Short mmCIF file of C-alpha atoms in Angstrom, two decimals:
data_model
loop_
_atom_site.label_atom_id
_atom_site.label_comp_id
_atom_site.label_asym_id
_atom_site.label_seq_id
_atom_site.Cartn_x
_atom_site.Cartn_y
_atom_site.Cartn_z
CA UNK A 1 -43.54 -46.07 49.60
CA UNK A 2 -44.39 -45.24 45.97
CA UNK A 3 -45.22 -41.67 46.99
CA UNK A 4 -41.87 -41.46 48.75
CA UNK A 5 -40.03 -42.35 45.55
CA UNK A 6 -42.08 -39.84 43.59
CA UNK A 7 -41.15 -37.20 46.15
CA UNK A 8 -37.47 -38.18 46.06
CA UNK A 9 -37.45 -38.04 42.28
CA UNK A 10 -39.06 -34.60 42.41
CA UNK A 11 -36.46 -33.28 44.86
CA UNK A 12 -33.58 -34.62 42.75
CA UNK A 13 -35.10 -33.11 39.63
CA UNK A 14 -35.53 -29.67 41.19
CA UNK A 15 -32.05 -29.78 42.71
CA UNK A 16 -30.46 -30.73 39.41
CA UNK A 17 -32.25 -27.87 37.69
CA UNK A 18 -30.94 -25.45 40.29
CA UNK A 19 -27.31 -26.46 39.68
CA UNK A 20 -25.44 -24.26 37.22
CA UNK A 21 -25.03 -26.46 34.12
CA UNK A 22 -22.11 -24.26 33.04
CA UNK A 23 -20.16 -24.59 36.27
CA UNK A 24 -17.41 -26.61 34.60
CA UNK A 25 -16.90 -24.19 31.71
CA UNK A 26 -17.17 -21.19 34.04
CA UNK A 27 -14.25 -22.65 35.97
CA UNK A 28 -12.22 -22.88 32.74
CA UNK A 29 -13.18 -19.27 31.96
CA UNK A 30 -11.98 -18.11 35.38
CA UNK A 31 -8.70 -20.00 35.02
CA UNK A 32 -8.02 -18.53 31.58
CA UNK A 33 -8.93 -15.06 32.80
CA UNK A 34 -6.52 -15.37 35.71
CA UNK A 35 -3.78 -16.44 33.32
CA UNK A 36 -4.45 -13.44 31.07
CA UNK A 37 -4.40 -11.08 34.02
CA UNK A 38 -1.01 -12.45 34.98
CA UNK A 39 0.15 -11.93 31.40
CA UNK A 40 -0.77 -8.25 31.31
CA UNK A 41 0.61 -7.75 34.81
CA UNK A 42 4.04 -9.12 33.92
CA UNK A 43 6.64 -6.38 34.34
CA UNK A 44 9.80 -8.44 34.12
CA UNK A 45 12.70 -7.18 32.00
CA UNK A 46 13.31 -9.21 28.86
CA UNK A 47 16.69 -9.59 27.19
CA UNK A 48 16.50 -8.65 23.52
CA UNK A 49 18.16 -10.76 20.82
CA UNK A 50 21.11 -9.49 18.78
CA UNK A 51 21.98 -6.65 21.15
CA UNK A 52 24.18 -7.06 24.24
CA UNK A 53 23.67 -5.24 27.53
CA UNK A 54 20.24 -3.83 26.71
CA UNK A 55 17.12 -4.92 28.53
CA UNK A 56 13.50 -3.89 28.23
CA UNK A 57 12.54 -2.20 31.48
CA UNK A 58 8.97 -1.50 32.47
CA UNK A 59 7.73 1.66 34.12
CA UNK A 60 5.43 0.76 37.04
CA UNK A 61 3.42 3.98 36.80
CA UNK A 62 0.56 2.42 34.84
CA UNK A 63 -0.41 0.00 37.62
CA UNK A 64 -3.53 1.94 38.60
CA UNK A 65 -4.87 1.85 35.04
CA UNK A 66 -3.95 -1.83 34.82
CA UNK A 67 -6.11 -2.55 37.86
CA UNK A 68 -9.01 -0.80 36.15
CA UNK A 69 -8.47 -2.92 33.06
CA UNK A 70 -8.41 -6.07 35.19
CA UNK A 71 -11.70 -5.07 36.75
CA UNK A 72 -13.26 -4.48 33.34
CA UNK A 73 -12.16 -7.77 31.79
CA UNK A 74 -13.43 -9.77 34.76
CA UNK A 75 -16.72 -7.92 35.08
CA UNK A 76 -19.63 -10.35 34.77
CA UNK A 77 -22.61 -8.28 35.90
CA UNK A 78 -26.00 -8.66 34.27
CA UNK A 79 -27.28 -5.58 32.47
CA UNK A 80 -30.75 -4.46 31.49
CA UNK A 81 -31.15 -3.55 27.82
CA UNK A 82 -33.33 -0.66 26.68
CA UNK A 83 -36.09 -3.05 25.68
CA UNK A 84 -36.22 -4.40 29.24
CA UNK A 85 -34.50 -7.71 28.51
CA UNK A 86 -31.87 -8.80 31.04
CA UNK A 87 -28.58 -10.04 29.62
CA UNK A 88 -27.36 -13.39 30.88
CA UNK A 89 -23.78 -14.37 31.73
CA UNK A 90 -22.35 -17.65 30.41
CA UNK A 91 -18.57 -17.55 30.05
CA UNK A 92 -17.03 -18.98 26.90
CA UNK A 93 -13.84 -21.04 27.07
CA UNK A 94 -12.53 -19.68 23.75
CA UNK A 95 -10.91 -16.26 24.10
CA UNK A 96 -7.63 -14.42 24.52
CA UNK A 97 -6.18 -10.92 24.57
CA UNK A 98 -5.88 -8.87 21.39
CA UNK A 99 -3.11 -9.86 18.98
CA UNK A 100 -1.16 -6.91 17.56
CA UNK A 101 -0.81 -7.14 13.79
CA UNK A 102 1.06 -3.89 13.00
CA UNK A 103 4.09 -2.04 14.32
CA UNK A 104 4.00 1.73 13.94
CA UNK A 105 7.29 3.64 14.19
CA UNK A 106 7.45 7.24 15.42
CA UNK A 107 10.03 9.82 16.34
CA UNK A 108 9.33 11.65 19.58
CA UNK A 109 9.98 15.21 18.33
CA UNK A 110 11.23 15.90 21.85
CA UNK A 111 14.64 16.63 23.35
CA UNK A 112 15.27 13.52 25.45
CA UNK A 113 13.93 10.12 26.38
CA UNK A 114 13.26 11.48 29.88
CA UNK A 115 10.99 14.16 28.45
CA UNK A 116 9.07 11.56 26.45
CA UNK A 117 8.64 9.27 29.46
CA UNK A 118 7.29 12.22 31.42
CA UNK A 119 4.86 13.00 28.59
CA UNK A 120 3.61 9.41 28.60
CA UNK A 121 3.13 9.34 32.38
CA UNK A 122 1.00 12.47 32.59
CA UNK A 123 -2.73 11.77 32.26
CA UNK A 124 -3.49 15.14 30.69
CA UNK A 125 -1.35 14.43 27.59
CA UNK A 126 -3.61 11.56 26.47
CA UNK A 127 -0.75 10.00 24.47
CA UNK A 128 1.44 6.94 24.97
CA UNK A 129 3.36 4.14 23.27
CA UNK A 130 4.38 0.61 24.08
CA UNK A 131 8.12 1.26 23.77
CA UNK A 132 10.50 4.20 23.76
CA UNK A 133 14.04 3.74 22.41
CA UNK A 134 16.70 6.23 23.45
CA UNK A 135 19.48 7.65 21.32
CA UNK A 136 21.89 5.59 23.43
CA UNK A 137 20.03 2.34 22.65
CA UNK A 138 18.11 2.19 25.92
CA UNK A 139 14.72 0.47 25.52
CA UNK A 140 11.87 1.32 27.88
CA UNK A 141 8.60 -0.61 27.73
CA UNK A 142 5.68 1.44 29.00
CA UNK A 143 2.71 -0.81 28.23
CA UNK A 144 2.10 -4.53 27.82
CA UNK A 145 1.96 -5.50 24.14
CA UNK A 146 -1.53 -6.95 24.55
CA UNK A 147 -2.98 -3.62 25.70
CA UNK A 148 -3.99 -0.66 23.54
CA UNK A 149 -1.69 2.38 23.58
CA UNK A 150 -2.70 5.85 22.39
CA UNK A 151 0.03 6.46 19.83
CA UNK A 152 -1.50 6.52 16.35
CA UNK A 153 -4.39 8.96 16.61
CA UNK A 154 -6.57 9.47 13.56
CA UNK A 155 -5.25 7.39 10.71
CA UNK A 156 -5.83 4.32 8.60
CA UNK A 157 -4.01 1.61 6.70
CA UNK A 158 -6.01 -0.35 4.19
CA UNK A 159 -9.35 -1.14 5.81
CA UNK A 160 -7.98 -0.63 9.33
CA UNK A 161 -9.31 2.66 10.69
CA UNK A 162 -8.54 2.07 14.39
CA UNK A 163 -4.79 1.55 14.25
CA UNK A 164 -4.34 1.77 18.02
CA UNK A 165 -6.42 -1.38 18.47
CA UNK A 166 -4.26 -3.54 16.18
CA UNK A 167 -0.76 -2.17 16.60
CA UNK A 168 2.31 -1.77 18.78
CA UNK A 169 3.70 1.76 18.92
CA UNK A 170 7.46 2.35 19.11
CA UNK A 171 8.77 5.86 19.75
CA UNK A 172 12.36 6.72 18.79
CA UNK A 173 14.03 9.49 20.80
CA UNK A 174 14.72 11.91 17.95
CA UNK A 175 13.72 15.53 17.35
CA UNK A 176 12.96 14.88 13.68
CA UNK A 177 15.92 16.74 12.21
CA UNK A 178 18.86 14.61 13.35
CA UNK A 179 20.20 11.24 12.15
CA UNK A 180 19.22 8.15 14.09
CA UNK A 181 22.16 6.65 15.98
CA UNK A 182 23.57 3.19 15.32
CA UNK A 183 22.89 2.18 18.93
CA UNK A 184 19.27 3.23 18.57
CA UNK A 185 18.72 1.38 15.29
CA UNK A 186 20.47 -1.75 16.63
CA UNK A 187 18.11 -1.79 19.60
CA UNK A 188 15.15 -1.20 17.29
CA UNK A 189 16.21 -4.15 15.11
CA UNK A 190 16.54 -6.32 18.21
CA UNK A 191 13.11 -5.28 19.46
CA UNK A 192 11.52 -5.82 16.04
CA UNK A 193 13.08 -9.29 15.91
CA UNK A 194 11.38 -10.18 19.18
CA UNK A 195 7.99 -8.63 18.34
CA UNK A 196 7.81 -10.05 14.82
CA UNK A 197 8.49 -13.54 16.21
CA UNK A 198 6.13 -13.19 19.19
CA UNK A 199 3.13 -12.03 17.15
CA UNK A 200 3.91 -13.24 13.62
CA UNK A 201 3.60 -9.70 12.28
CA UNK A 202 3.67 -9.52 8.46
CA UNK A 203 6.68 -7.82 6.89
CA UNK A 204 4.44 -5.28 5.12
CA UNK A 205 2.85 -4.23 8.42
CA UNK A 206 5.91 -2.51 9.85
CA UNK A 207 5.27 1.09 8.84
CA UNK A 208 5.62 4.70 9.95
CA UNK A 209 3.25 7.18 11.54
CA UNK A 210 3.39 9.23 8.35
CA UNK A 211 2.16 6.23 6.36
CA UNK A 212 -1.06 5.93 8.33
CA UNK A 213 -1.64 9.68 8.64
CA UNK A 214 -0.52 11.36 5.38
CA UNK A 215 -0.11 15.13 5.60
CA UNK A 216 -0.89 15.16 9.36
CA UNK A 217 2.33 13.36 10.40
CA UNK A 218 5.89 13.15 9.05
CA UNK A 219 7.53 10.81 11.58
CA UNK A 220 9.82 8.93 11.75
CA UNK A 221 11.33 11.60 9.43
CA UNK A 222 13.06 11.51 6.08
CA UNK A 223 16.32 10.49 7.80
CA UNK A 224 14.95 7.18 9.04
CA UNK A 225 16.79 4.15 7.52
CA UNK A 226 13.81 2.26 6.09
CA UNK A 227 16.05 0.50 3.58
CA UNK A 228 18.22 -0.95 6.36
CA UNK A 229 15.13 -2.25 8.16
CA UNK A 230 13.78 -3.84 4.98
CA UNK A 231 17.11 -5.56 4.34
CA UNK A 232 16.79 -7.14 7.80
CA UNK A 233 13.24 -8.31 7.11
CA UNK A 234 11.25 -5.49 8.68
CA UNK A 235 9.20 -3.72 6.04
CA UNK A 236 9.53 -3.66 2.25
CA UNK A 237 11.74 -1.63 -0.09
CA UNK A 238 11.71 -0.95 -3.84
CA UNK A 239 13.77 -3.12 -6.18
CA UNK A 240 17.22 -1.76 -7.05
CA UNK A 241 16.34 -1.94 -10.73
CA UNK A 242 12.85 -0.50 -11.05
CA UNK A 243 10.62 -2.29 -13.53
CA UNK A 244 8.66 0.19 -15.65
CA UNK A 245 5.03 0.30 -14.59
CA UNK A 246 2.50 -0.82 -17.22
CA UNK A 247 0.95 1.98 -19.22
CA UNK A 248 -2.44 1.26 -17.65
CA UNK A 249 -1.12 1.12 -14.05
CA UNK A 250 -3.49 3.07 -11.80
CA UNK A 251 -1.31 4.95 -9.30
CA UNK A 252 -4.16 5.87 -6.96
CA UNK A 253 -5.38 2.27 -6.85
CA UNK A 254 -1.82 1.03 -6.34
CA UNK A 255 -1.35 3.31 -3.33
CA UNK A 256 -4.66 2.12 -1.87
CA UNK A 257 -3.66 -1.53 -2.28
CA UNK A 258 -0.36 -0.80 -0.51
CA UNK A 259 -2.41 0.68 2.34
CA UNK A 260 -2.48 4.46 1.92
CA UNK A 261 -5.57 6.58 2.39
CA UNK A 262 -5.87 8.28 -1.00
CA UNK A 263 -8.76 10.64 -0.28
CA UNK A 264 -6.07 13.30 -0.44
CA UNK A 265 -3.98 11.83 -3.26
CA UNK A 266 -1.26 14.48 -3.06
CA UNK A 267 -0.76 13.79 0.66
CA UNK A 268 -0.60 10.05 -0.01
CA UNK A 269 2.04 10.55 -2.72
CA UNK A 270 4.10 12.74 -0.39
CA UNK A 271 3.85 10.20 2.45
CA UNK A 272 4.88 7.40 0.08
CA UNK A 273 7.95 9.38 -1.02
CA UNK A 274 8.85 10.13 2.61
CA UNK A 275 9.07 6.38 3.24
CA UNK A 276 10.24 4.84 -0.02
CA UNK A 277 12.14 7.52 -1.99
CA UNK A 278 13.37 10.02 0.64
CA UNK A 279 15.50 12.00 -1.81
CA UNK A 280 12.63 14.36 -2.68
CA UNK A 281 9.18 14.77 -1.15
CA UNK A 282 7.15 16.69 -3.72
CA UNK A 283 3.75 15.48 -4.87
CA UNK A 284 4.96 15.20 -8.45
CA UNK A 285 4.16 11.90 -10.16
CA UNK A 286 7.29 11.52 -12.24
CA UNK A 287 8.46 8.28 -13.85
CA UNK A 288 10.60 7.26 -10.87
CA UNK A 289 7.75 7.78 -8.42
CA UNK A 290 5.27 5.78 -10.52
CA UNK A 291 7.74 2.92 -10.98
CA UNK A 292 8.55 2.92 -7.26
CA UNK A 293 4.88 2.74 -6.36
CA UNK A 294 4.53 -0.14 -8.80
CA UNK A 295 7.52 -1.93 -7.20
CA UNK A 296 6.01 -1.71 -3.70
CA UNK A 297 2.54 -2.58 -5.05
CA UNK A 298 3.94 -5.88 -6.39
CA UNK A 299 5.26 -6.79 -2.94
CA UNK A 300 1.84 -6.72 -1.29
#
C-alpha cells in the first residue's frame, strides 16, 4: 500500500509538471490579442465633432495587408538564435497597440482627392496616410490610427527619428499653391479635436511635414492657417507682442529644443519661418526671426 501511494504521488508530480503553469495568463494574452485585432479591424464610420454632415469613411482596400498584420501580431513560433539557443514563448498580460503621439500635416500636391486615394492604394507608390481631407470637407480614413502609415519619410523631431512609428499622418487635398478652403479647415479642426482627445496628443506635437524634414519638404505650404489652428488649441503660435530675446539667446539651440533638426541650420530657419512667420521665407536671422524663435522656444 505504501508503494502505491509513492507511485500515486509520483504520477501527480509528473502530471503537474507537464501542465503549462502559464495557461491562465496565456488565456488573458489571447483575449487581449483578440480585442486588439478587433480594434484594428474596425472600419465603421465615425461622426466628427463640430462639423455637420461629414463622416470618416474607411477604404476597404487595405484588408489584405491587415490580415498579414494580424498574422504577425499573433505569431508565437519558437525561433532558434544564432548561438543555438531556442527562444521560449510565454505571453505577457501587459501590452497594447502603439499610441500615436504626433500629428503630421501634409498637402497632397496633387489635383484631386481621388488622385491621392489612388496613389495610396497602389502598392508600387510605397506611400500612404491615415486620413485624406478633400477641398469640399470630405474626410477619408485609409488606415487605423494604431497602425503605422508611410507618410513622413526621412525626418526627425527632437529625438524622434522614426516619425512614422509615433504619428498620425493627415493629407490635405491641395496642390501647394492654392488657399485651403473653409470646409477643409473645418473638417481638419473637427478631426484634430477627435484625435487629440483620443490619444492625448500634446499641443506642441501637431506640426507640418516641412517641420520634420527641413529643405526636403515644404508642405502644408506657406498658405496653411497655422495661426487659426493654434487659436483652437492645435499647435503653438508666437505671441502678438514679441518679447526681445536675451542677448545670449542661442538660436540654434532654441530651434533644437523646439524640435528642428539643425544640422543644416539654414534649412531649419527656413522651415521655422514657413510655419511661424509665413510672410518671408529667407534664411536671414533678423530681429523678428530671433524673437519669434524665442517666443516659440518659451512655449515648449
